[in-house]
PDB file of C-alpha atoms in Angstrom:
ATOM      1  CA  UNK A  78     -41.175   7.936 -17.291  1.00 52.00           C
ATOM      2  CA  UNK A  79     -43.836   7.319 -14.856  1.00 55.00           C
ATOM      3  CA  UNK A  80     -45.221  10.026 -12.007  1.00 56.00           C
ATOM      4  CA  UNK A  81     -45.309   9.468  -8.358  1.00 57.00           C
ATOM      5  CA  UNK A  82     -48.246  11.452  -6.228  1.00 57.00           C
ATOM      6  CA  UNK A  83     -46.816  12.380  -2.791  1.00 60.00           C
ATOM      7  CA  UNK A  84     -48.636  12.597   0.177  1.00 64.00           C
ATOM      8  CA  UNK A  85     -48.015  16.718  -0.474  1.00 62.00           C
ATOM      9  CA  UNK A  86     -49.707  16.524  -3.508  1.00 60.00           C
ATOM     10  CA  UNK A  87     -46.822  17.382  -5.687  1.00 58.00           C
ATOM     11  CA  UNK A  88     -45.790  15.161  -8.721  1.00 57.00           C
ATOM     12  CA  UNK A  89     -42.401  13.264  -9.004  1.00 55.00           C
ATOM     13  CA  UNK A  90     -41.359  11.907 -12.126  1.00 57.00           C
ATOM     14  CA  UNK A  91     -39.539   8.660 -11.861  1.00 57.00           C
ATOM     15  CA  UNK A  92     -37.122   7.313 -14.697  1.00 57.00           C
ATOM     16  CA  UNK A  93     -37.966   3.483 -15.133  1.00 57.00           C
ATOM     17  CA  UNK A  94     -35.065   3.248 -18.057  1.00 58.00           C
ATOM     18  CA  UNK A  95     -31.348   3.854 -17.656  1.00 60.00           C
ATOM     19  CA  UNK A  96     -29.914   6.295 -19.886  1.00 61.00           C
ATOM     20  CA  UNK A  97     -27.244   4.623 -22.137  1.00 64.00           C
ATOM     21  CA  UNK A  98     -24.737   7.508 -22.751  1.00 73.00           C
ATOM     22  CA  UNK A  99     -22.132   6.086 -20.371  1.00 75.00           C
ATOM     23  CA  UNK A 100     -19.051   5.352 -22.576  1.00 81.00           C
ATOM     24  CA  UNK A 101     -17.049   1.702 -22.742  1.00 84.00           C
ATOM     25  CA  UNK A 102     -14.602   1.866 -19.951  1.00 87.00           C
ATOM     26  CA  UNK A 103     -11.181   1.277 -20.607  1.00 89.00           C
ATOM     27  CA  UNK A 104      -8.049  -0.494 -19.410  1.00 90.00           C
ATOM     28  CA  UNK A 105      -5.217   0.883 -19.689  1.00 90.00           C
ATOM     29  CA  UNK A 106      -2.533  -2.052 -19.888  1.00 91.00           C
ATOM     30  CA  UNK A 107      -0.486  -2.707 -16.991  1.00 87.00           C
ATOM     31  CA  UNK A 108       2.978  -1.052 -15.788  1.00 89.00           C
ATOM     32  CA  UNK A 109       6.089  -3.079 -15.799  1.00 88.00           C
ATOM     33  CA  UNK A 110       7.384  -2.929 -12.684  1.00 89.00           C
ATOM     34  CA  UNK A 111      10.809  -4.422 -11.265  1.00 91.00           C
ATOM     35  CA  UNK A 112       8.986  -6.013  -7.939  1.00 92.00           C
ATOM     36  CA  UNK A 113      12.396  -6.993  -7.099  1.00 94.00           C
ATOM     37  CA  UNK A 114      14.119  -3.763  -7.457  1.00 96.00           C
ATOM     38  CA  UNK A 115      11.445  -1.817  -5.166  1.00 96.00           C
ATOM     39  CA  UNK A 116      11.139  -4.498  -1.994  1.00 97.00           C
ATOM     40  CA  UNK A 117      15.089  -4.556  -2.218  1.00 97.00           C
ATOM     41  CA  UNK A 118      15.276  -0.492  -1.975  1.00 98.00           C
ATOM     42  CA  UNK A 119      12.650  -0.225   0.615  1.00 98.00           C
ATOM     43  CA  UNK A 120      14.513  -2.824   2.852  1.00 98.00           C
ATOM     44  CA  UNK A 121      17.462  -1.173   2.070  1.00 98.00           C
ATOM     45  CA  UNK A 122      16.247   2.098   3.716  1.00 98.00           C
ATOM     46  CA  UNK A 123      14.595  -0.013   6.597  1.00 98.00           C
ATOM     47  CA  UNK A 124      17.918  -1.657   7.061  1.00 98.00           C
ATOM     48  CA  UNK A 125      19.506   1.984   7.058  1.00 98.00           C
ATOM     49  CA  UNK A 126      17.114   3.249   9.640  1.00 98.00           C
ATOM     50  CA  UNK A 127      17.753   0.537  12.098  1.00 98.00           C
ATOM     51  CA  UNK A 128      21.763   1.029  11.410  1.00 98.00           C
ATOM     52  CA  UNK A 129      21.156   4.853  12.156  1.00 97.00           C
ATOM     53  CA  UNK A 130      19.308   4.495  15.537  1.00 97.00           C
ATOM     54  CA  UNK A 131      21.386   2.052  16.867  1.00 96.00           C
ATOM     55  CA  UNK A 132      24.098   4.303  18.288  1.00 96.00           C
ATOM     56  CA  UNK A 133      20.867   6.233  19.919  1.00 96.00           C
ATOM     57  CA  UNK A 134      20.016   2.986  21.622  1.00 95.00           C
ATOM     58  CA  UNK A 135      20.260   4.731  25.373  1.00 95.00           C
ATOM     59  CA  UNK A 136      18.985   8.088  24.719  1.00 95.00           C
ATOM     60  CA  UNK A 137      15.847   6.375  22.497  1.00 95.00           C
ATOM     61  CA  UNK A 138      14.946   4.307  25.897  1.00 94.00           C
ATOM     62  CA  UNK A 139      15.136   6.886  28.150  1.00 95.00           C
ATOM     63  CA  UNK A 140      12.511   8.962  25.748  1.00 96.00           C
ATOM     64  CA  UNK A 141      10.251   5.802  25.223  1.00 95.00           C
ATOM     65  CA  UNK A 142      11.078   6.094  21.946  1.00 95.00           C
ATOM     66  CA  UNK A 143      12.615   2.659  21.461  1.00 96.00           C
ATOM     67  CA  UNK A 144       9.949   1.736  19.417  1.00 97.00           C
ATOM     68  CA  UNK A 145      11.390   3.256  16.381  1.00 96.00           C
ATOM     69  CA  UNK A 146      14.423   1.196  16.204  1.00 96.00           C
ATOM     70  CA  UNK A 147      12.267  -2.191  16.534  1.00 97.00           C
ATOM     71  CA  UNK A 148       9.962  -0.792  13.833  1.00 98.00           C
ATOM     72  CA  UNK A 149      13.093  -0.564  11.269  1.00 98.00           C
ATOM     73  CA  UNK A 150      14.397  -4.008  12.072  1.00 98.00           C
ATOM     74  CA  UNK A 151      10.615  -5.468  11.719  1.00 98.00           C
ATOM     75  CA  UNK A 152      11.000  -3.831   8.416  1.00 98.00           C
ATOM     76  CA  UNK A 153      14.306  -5.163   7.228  1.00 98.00           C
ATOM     77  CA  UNK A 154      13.368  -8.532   8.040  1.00 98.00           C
ATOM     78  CA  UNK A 155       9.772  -8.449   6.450  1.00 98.00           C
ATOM     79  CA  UNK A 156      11.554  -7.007   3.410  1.00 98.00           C
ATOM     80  CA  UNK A 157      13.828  -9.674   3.396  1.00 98.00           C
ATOM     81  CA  UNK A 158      10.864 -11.978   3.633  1.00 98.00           C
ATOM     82  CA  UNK A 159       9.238  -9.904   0.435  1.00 97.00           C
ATOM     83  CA  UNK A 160      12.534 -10.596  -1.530  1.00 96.00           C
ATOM     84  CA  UNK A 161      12.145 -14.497  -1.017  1.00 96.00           C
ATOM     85  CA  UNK A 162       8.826 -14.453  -1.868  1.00 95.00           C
ATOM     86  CA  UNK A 163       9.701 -11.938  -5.151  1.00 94.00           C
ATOM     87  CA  UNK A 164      12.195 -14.398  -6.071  1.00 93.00           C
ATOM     88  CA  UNK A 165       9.304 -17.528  -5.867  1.00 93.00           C
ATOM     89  CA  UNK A 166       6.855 -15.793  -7.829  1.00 90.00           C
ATOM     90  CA  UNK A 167       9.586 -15.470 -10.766  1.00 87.00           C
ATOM     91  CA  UNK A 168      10.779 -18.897 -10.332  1.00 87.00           C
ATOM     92  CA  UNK A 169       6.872 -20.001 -10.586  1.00 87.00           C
ATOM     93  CA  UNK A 170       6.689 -17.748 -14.054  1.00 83.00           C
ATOM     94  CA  UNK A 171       3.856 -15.034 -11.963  1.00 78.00           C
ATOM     95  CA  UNK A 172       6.057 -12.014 -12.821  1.00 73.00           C
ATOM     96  CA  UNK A 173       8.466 -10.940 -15.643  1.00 60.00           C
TER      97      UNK A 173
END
């Protein structure tokens, strides 16, 4: 340890070593997950959300609230976009 003089006059001791009680980290191994399985449920409930809203077409624009039924189809088709690229990355070997 070495001491440090302030300009107050009071001593400050300064640790120049690390302490070395920090313990090995470790990693846990990974969770199989179906990739396929989720980004086909979560489209699935996008897909369901737009289906919902659609008969509310009329009374969503006349709340400005249109915005929600745009938001569900942008979410069906990027899941549908997910599931091609799901089905790529198994075809290239990157996922079980």
């Amino acid at each position: 340890m070495s001491q440090l003089l302030t300009p107050g006059g009071t001593v400050n001791k300064i640790m120049t070593e690390p302490q070395s009680t920090a313990q090995p980290l470790i990693t846990p191994k990974p969770v199989p997950v179906d990739s396929r399985r989720v980004v086909l449920i979560g489209t699935a409930i996008w897909a369901l959300g737009f289906v919902v809203l659609l008969p509310f077409y009329g009374w969503l624009g006349r709340h400005d609230h249109r915005i929600w039924l745009w938001t569900c189809l942008a979410g069906a088709l990027l899941g549908l976009v997910g599931l091609v690229l799901v089905r790529k990355h198994r075809g290239e070997g990157r996922t079980a």
